[in-house]
XYZ file of C-alpha atoms in Angstrom:
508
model
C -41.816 -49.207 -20.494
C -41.884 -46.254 -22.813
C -38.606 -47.079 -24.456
C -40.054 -50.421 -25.610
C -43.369 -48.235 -26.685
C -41.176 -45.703 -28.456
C -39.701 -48.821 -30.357
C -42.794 -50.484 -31.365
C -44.203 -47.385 -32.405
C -40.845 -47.137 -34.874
C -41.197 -50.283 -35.888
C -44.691 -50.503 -36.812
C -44.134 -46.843 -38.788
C -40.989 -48.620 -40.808
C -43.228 -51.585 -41.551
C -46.248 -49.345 -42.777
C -43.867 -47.563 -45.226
C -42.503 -50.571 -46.356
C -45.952 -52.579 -46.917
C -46.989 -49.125 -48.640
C -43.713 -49.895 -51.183
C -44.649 -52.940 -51.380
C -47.923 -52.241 -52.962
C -47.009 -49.424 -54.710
C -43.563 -50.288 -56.635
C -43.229 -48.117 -59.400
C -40.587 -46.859 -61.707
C -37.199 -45.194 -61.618
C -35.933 -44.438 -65.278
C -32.900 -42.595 -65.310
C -30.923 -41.898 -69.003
C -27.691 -40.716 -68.973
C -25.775 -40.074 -72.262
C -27.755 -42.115 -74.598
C -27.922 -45.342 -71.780
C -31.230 -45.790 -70.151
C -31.554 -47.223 -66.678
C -34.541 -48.360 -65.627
C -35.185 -50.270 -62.186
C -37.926 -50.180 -58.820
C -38.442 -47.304 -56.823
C -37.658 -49.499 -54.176
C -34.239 -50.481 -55.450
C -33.338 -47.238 -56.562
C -33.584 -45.612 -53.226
C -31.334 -48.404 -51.420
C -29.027 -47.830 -54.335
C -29.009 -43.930 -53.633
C -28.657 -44.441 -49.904
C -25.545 -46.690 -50.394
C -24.036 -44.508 -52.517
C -24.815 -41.652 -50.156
C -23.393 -43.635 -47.072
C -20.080 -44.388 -49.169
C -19.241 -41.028 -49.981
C -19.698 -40.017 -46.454
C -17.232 -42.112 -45.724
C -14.846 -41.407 -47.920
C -15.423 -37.759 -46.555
C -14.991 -38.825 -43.317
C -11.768 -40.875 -43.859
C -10.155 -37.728 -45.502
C -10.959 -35.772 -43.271
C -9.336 -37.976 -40.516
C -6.514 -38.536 -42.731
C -6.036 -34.257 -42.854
C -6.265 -34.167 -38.993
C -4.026 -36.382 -37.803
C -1.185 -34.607 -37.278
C -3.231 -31.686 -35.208
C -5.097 -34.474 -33.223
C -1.751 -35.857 -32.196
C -0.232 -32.568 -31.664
C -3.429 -31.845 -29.180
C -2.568 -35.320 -27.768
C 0.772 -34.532 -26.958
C 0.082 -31.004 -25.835
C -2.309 -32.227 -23.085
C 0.160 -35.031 -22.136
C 2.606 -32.121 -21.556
C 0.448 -29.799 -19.477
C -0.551 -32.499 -17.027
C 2.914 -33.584 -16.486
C 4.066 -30.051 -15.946
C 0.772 -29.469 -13.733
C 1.862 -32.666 -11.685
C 5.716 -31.191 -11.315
C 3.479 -27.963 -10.323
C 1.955 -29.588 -7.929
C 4.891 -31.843 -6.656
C 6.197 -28.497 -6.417
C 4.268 -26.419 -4.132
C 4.327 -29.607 -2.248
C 7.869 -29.801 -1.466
C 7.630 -25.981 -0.867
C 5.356 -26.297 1.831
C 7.557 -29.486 3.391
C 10.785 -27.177 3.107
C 12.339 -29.600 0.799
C 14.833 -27.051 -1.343
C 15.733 -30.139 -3.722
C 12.996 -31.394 -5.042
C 10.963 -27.912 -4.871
C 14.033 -26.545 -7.058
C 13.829 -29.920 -9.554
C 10.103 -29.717 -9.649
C 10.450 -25.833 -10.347
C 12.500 -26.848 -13.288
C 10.248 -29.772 -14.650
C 7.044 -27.134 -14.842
C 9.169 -24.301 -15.952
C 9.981 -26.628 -19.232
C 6.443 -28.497 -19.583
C 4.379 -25.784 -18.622
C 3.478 -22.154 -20.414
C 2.465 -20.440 -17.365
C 5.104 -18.342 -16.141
C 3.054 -16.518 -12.943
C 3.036 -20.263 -11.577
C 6.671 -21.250 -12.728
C 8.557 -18.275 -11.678
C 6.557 -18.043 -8.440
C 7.164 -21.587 -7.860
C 11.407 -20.699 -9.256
C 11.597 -18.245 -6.791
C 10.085 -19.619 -3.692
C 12.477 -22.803 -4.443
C 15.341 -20.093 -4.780
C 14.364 -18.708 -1.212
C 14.059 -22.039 0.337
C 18.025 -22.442 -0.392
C 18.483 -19.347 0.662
C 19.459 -18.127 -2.711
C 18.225 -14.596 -2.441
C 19.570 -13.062 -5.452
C 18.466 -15.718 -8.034
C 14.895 -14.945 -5.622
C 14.750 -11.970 -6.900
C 15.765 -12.355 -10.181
C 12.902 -13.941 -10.963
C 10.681 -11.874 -8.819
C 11.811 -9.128 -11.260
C 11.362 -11.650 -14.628
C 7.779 -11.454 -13.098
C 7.489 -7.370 -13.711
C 7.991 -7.479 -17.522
C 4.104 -8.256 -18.129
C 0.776 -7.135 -16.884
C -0.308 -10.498 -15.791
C 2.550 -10.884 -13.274
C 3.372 -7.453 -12.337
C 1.755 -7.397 -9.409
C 2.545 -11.296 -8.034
C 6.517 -10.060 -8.843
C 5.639 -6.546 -6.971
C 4.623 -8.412 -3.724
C 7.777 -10.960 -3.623
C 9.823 -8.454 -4.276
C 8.724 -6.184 -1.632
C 9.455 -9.060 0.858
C 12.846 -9.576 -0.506
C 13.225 -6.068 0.357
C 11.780 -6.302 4.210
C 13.520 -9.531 5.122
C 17.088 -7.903 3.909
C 15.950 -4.746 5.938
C 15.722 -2.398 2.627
C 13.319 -0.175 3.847
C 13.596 2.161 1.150
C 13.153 -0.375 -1.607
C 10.395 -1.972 0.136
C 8.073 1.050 0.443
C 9.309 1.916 -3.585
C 7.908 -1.744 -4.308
C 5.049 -1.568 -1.540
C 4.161 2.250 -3.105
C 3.876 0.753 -6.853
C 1.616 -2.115 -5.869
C -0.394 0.369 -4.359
C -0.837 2.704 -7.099
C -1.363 -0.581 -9.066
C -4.084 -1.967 -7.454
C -5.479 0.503 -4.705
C -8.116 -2.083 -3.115
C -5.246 -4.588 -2.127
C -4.912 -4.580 1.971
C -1.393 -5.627 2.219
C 0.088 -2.849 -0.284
C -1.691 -0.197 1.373
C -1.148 -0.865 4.846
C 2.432 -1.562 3.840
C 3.020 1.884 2.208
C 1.387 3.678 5.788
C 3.496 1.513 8.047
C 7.136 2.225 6.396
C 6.160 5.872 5.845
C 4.729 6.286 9.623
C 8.011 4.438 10.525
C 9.944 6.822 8.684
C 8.387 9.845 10.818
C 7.231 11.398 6.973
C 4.045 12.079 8.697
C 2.621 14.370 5.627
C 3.020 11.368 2.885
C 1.095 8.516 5.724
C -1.920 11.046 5.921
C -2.173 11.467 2.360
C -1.726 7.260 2.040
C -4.363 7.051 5.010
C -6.975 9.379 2.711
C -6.444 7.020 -0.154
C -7.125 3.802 2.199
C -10.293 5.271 3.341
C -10.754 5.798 -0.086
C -10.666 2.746 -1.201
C -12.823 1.719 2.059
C -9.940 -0.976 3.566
C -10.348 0.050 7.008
C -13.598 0.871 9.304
C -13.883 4.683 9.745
C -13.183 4.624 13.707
C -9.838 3.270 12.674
C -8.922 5.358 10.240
C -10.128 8.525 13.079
C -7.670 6.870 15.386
C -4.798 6.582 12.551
C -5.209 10.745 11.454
C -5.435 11.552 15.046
C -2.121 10.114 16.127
C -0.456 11.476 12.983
C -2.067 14.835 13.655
C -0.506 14.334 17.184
C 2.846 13.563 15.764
C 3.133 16.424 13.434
C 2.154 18.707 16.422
C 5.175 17.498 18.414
C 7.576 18.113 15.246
C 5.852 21.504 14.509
C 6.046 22.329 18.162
C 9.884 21.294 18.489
C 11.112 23.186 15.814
C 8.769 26.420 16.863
C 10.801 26.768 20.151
C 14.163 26.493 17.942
C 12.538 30.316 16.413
C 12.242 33.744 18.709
C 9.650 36.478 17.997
C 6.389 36.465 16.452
C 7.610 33.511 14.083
C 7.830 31.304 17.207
C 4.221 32.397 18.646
C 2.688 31.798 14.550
C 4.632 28.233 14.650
C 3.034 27.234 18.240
C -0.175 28.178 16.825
C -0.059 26.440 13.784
C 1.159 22.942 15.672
C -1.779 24.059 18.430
C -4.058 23.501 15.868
C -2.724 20.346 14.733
C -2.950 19.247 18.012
C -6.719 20.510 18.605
C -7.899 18.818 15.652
C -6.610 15.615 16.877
C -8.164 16.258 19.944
C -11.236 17.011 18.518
C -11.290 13.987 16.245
C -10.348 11.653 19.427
C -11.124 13.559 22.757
C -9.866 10.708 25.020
C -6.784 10.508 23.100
C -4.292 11.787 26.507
C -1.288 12.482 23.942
C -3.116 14.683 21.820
C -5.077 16.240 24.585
C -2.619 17.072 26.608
C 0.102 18.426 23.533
C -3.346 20.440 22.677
C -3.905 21.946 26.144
C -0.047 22.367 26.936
C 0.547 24.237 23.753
C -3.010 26.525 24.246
C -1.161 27.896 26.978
C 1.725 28.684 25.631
C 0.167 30.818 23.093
C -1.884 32.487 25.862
C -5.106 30.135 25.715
C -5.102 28.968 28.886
C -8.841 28.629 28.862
C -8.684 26.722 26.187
C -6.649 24.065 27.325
C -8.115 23.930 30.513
C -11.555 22.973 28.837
C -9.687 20.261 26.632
C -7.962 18.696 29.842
C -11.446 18.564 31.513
C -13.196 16.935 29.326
C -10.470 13.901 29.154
C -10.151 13.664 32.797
C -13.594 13.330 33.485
C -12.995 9.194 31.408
C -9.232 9.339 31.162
C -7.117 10.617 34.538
C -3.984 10.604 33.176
C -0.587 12.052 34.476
C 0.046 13.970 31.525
C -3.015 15.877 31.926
C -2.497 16.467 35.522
C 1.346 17.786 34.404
C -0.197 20.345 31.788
C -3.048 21.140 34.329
C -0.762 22.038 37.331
C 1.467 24.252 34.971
C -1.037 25.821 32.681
C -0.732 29.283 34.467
C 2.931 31.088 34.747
C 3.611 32.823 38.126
C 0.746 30.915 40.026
C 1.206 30.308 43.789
C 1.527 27.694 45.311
C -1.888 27.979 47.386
C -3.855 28.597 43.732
C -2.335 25.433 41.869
C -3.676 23.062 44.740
C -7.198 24.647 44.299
C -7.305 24.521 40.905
C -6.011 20.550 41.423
C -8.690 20.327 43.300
C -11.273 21.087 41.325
C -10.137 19.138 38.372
C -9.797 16.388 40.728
C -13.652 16.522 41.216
C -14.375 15.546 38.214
C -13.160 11.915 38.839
C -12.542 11.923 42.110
C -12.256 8.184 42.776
C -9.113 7.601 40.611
C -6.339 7.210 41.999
C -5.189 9.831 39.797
C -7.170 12.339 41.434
C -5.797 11.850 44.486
C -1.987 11.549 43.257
C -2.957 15.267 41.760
C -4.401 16.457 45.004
C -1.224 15.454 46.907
C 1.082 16.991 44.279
C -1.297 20.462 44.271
C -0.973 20.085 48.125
C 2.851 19.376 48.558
C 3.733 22.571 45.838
C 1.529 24.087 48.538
C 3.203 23.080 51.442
C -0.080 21.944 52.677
C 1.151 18.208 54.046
C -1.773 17.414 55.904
C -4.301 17.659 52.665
C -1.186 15.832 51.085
C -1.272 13.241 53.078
C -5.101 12.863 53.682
C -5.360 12.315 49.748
C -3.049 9.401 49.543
C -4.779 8.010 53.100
C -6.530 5.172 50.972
C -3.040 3.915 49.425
C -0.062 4.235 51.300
C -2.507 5.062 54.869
C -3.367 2.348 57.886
C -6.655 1.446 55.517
C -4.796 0.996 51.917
C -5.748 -2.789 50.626
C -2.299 -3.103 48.538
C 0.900 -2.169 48.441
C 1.362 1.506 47.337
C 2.824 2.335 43.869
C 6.297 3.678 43.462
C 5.134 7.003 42.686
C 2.683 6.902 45.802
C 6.233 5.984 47.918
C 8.224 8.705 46.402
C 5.170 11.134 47.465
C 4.710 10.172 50.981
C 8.812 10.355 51.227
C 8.607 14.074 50.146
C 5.777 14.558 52.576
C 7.681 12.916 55.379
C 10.461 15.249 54.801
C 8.504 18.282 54.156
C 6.599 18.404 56.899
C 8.699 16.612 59.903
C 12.005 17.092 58.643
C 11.775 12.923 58.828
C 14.918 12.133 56.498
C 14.983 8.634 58.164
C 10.933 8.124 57.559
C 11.523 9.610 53.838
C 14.175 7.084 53.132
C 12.414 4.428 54.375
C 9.788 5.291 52.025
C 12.222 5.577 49.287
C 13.392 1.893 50.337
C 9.617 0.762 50.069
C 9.712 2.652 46.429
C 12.708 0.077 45.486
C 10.149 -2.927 45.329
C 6.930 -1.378 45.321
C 5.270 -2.287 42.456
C 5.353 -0.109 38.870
C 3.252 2.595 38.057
C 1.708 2.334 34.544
C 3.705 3.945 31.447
C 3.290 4.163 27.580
C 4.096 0.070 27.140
C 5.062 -1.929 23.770
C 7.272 -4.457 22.257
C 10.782 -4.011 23.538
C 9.873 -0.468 24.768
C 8.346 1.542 28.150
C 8.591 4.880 28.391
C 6.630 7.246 30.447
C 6.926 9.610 27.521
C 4.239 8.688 24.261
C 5.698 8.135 21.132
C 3.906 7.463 17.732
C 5.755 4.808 16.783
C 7.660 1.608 18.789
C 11.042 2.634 18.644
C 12.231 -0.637 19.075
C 10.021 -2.068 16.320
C 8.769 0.672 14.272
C 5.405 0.061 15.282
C 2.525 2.484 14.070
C 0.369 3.433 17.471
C 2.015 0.537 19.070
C 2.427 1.729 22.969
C -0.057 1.186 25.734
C -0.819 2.759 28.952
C -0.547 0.029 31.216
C 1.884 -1.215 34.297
C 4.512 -3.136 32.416
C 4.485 -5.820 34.567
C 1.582 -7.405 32.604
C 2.987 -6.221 29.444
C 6.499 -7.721 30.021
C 4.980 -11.386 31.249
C 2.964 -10.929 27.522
C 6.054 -10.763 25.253
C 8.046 -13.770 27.417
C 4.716 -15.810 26.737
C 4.887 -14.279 22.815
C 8.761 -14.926 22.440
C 8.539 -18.783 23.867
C 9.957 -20.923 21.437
C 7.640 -22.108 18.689
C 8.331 -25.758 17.658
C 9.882 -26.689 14.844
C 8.087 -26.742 11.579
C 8.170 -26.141 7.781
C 7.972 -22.796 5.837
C 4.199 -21.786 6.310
C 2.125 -19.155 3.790
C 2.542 -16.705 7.187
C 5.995 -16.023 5.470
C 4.466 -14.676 2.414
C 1.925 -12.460 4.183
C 2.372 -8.864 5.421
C 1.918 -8.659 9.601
C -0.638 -6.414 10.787
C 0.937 -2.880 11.075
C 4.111 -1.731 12.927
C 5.561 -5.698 13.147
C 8.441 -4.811 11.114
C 10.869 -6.661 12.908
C 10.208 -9.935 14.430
C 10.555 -11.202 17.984
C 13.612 -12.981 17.586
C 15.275 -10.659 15.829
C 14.504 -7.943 18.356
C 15.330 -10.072 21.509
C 19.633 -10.046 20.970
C 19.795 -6.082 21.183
C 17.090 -5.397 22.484
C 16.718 -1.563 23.636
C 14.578 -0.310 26.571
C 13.610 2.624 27.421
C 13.351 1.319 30.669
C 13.940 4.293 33.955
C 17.259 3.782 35.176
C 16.775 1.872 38.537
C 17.384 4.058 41.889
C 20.757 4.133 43.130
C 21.681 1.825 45.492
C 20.417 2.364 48.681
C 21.415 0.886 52.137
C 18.616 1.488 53.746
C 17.479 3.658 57.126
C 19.568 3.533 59.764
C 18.359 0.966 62.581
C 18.803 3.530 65.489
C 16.902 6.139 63.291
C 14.024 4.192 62.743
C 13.893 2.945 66.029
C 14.076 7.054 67.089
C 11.085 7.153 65.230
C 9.389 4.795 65.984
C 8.873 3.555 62.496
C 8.489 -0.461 61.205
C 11.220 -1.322 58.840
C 9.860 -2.408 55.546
């Protein structure tokens, strides 16, 4: 409705103007070199406006004419770019499907049509890989270094060139680089910390944990976990080579990895490695109450048996009768784990004191005990048996029961139990990677984790870095595997019937 008022109101302005013309016609007189022209005002604008509207186009028809070329050049040009963007495309596609041929022909096509070399090269090399062409991978991984734009995209291939051939040392040169390149990138930075924790150079992995706190890529109660186990971990190097020295270097080299230690205690006071390397090497330099407070503190939430080892031999030249008090009383500050009671029976047995010995393992290898006792709970009672009766028979039989009783817990992770903590998997190189748990559980985990995944195409999973300390993958690890497993007991035939029937004792 207003279009056709918007037209009217057009129309009826033309008409006005030319009714207005019409009554008013005039004169246009124009002399040019002695000629005299003379004709209506009406006529002389239509003759103006068609002379106007002719040399337009002439202009315009030059102008065509002079871009021609360019607008078929442009025309071309864009023809090119989306047929290289659809061999781009193709590309990736066959990539993702595994398809080595056509990602390699399609890698060519865009290479030629296309001026985009991040995208080409990328899409060159992942072809290359997908034959399993790794030099001609990495050749253009390094092609990608020469300029700013793809420094960092060749950086990151090339450091997993380097970690899938196992070059360690060339993947933390590549993994460093992209780090100082870009600082806020995750995968560089937790890279650079994983391969230098890995390589024990615990010095460099602080100073690369500083700079990812920096740079704000983990949460701060991660990053107190991280600099406490590499404060733990320098404190056991410091503290080995201190015993290699004699003299009052040795005491200045235990203090120095004491306070290592300390202030990894301090920054994680439930952390039992730290805690108890703190403690154990407070008394060595004659800080015993020191270390006692430290080993308090973590029992009262963490029992552990490495705090009950440092507690019972914090004091040289201590009877017997003054370790099971002091066992005691630490053991009264949880006294309902079962670590309490395991230290009360080992403070009573140094002792000699089998009855407290055995009252504190009543409730797990007793007449009331709801589950089987643990090995360690077996290999107690059999020392207690012998101790105090003489029983060899009764302590065998416990040993027997210690055969198949079930696991105590130990430091636990891929590949790897120990019932000594290390900072790293040694299997796997993992950062902080071991548990304290019955390995049991852990070992049913990694059969579920190392079932066999069905059968599928090359996924972007390849391309991105694991979370730290998986350095080597599960089936790479399963072959050789190496575990620090205890060596099983000997082989043992059991108590002798008559024996056991001497004593009066059930075979198990």
């Amino acid at each position: 409705m207003l279009r056709a008022l918007y037209t009217f109101l057009i129309v009826a302005v033309l008409s006005g103007i030319a009714i207005w013309l019409a009554d008013n016609p005039g004169d246009l007189v124009m002399n040019w070199r002695g000629y005299e022209i003379r004709t209506s005002f009406v006529v002389g604008v239509a003759a103006m406006a068609i002379a106007a509207f002719l040399v337009l186009l002439a202009y315009r028809i030059a102008v065509s004419f002079i871009e021609t070329p360019a607008s078929v050049s442009r025309y071309l040009e864009k023809r090119r770019q989306q047929k290289g963007f659809l061999a781009l495309s193709r590309g990736m596609v066959a990539v993702a499907a595994g398809d080595a041929t056509d990602a390699k022909r399609y890698a060519s096509q865009a290479h030629k049509l296309l001026d985009a070399p991040p995208l080409t090269l990328l899409l060159a090399a992942q072809a290359a890989q997908l034959e399993g062409d790794e030099a001609s991978a990495t050749k253009y991984f390094e092609r990608m270094l020469g300029a700013p734009e793809t420094e960092f995209l060749g950086l990151r291939g090339l450091f997993i060139q380097a970690r899938r051939a196992g070059d360690r040392d060339g993947a933390l040169a590549h993994a460093r680089r992209a780090f100082q390149l870009r600082p806020q990138t995750p995968w560089a930075a937790q890279a650079v910390f994983e391969i230098e924790a890995a390589e024990e150079d615990w010095d460099a992995a602080l100073k690369t944990l500083d700079k990812v706190v920096s740079a704000k890529l983990i949460p701060r109660d991660d990053a107190r976990r991280r600099r406490a186990v590499l404060l733990t971990a320098q404190a056991m190097t410091a503290a080995e080579a201190a015993r290699g020295q004699a003299g009052e270097a040795k005491h200045s080299a235990l203090e120095k990895a004491g306070k290592l230690a300390s202030e990894a205690a301090s920054l994680e006071p439930h952390f039992v490695p730290a805690v108890a390397l703190a403690a154990h090497l407070a008394a060595e330099t004659n800080h015993q109450r020191k270390g006692m407070k430290l080993v308090e503190e973590a029992w009262k939430a963490t029992p552990h048996p490495d705090l009950a080892d440092v507690w019972l031999d914090m004091i040289d030249g201590e009877s017997g009768y003054d370790r099971a008090v002091r066992a005691q009383t630490l053991a009264a500050r949880n006294p309902d784990h079962v670590e309490s009671h395991v230290l009360v029976a080992r403070g009573a047995i140094g002792a000699r004191d089998w009855a407290a010995a055995r009252t504190a393992l009543a409730s797990y290898a007793g007449p009331a005990a709801t589950e089987a006792p643990s090995q360690r709970v077996c290999e107690l009672m059999a020392e207690i048996e012998e101790g105090e009766f003489g029983d060899r028979g009764a302590a065998r039989s416990w040993l027997s029961r210690a055969l198949h009783a079930p696991e105590d817990p130990q430091w636990t992770g891929t590949g790897y139990r120990s019932h000594r903590w290390s900072p790293i998997n040694p299997v796997t190189g993992e950062f902080d990677g071991l548990t304290w748990t019955a390995p049991v559980a852990s070992i049913a985990q990694e059969e579920t984790a190392a079932a066999p995944a069905p059968p599928s195409g090359p996924s972007s999973d390849d391309e991105v870095l694991p979370p730290i300390g998986q350095i080597a993958e599960a089936e790479e690890l399963r072959p050789g595997e190496v575990l620090a497993f205890r060596p099983p007991l000997p082989d043992d035939p059991g108590p002798d019937e008559d024996a056991d029937e001497a004593q009066g004792e059930k075979k198990w």
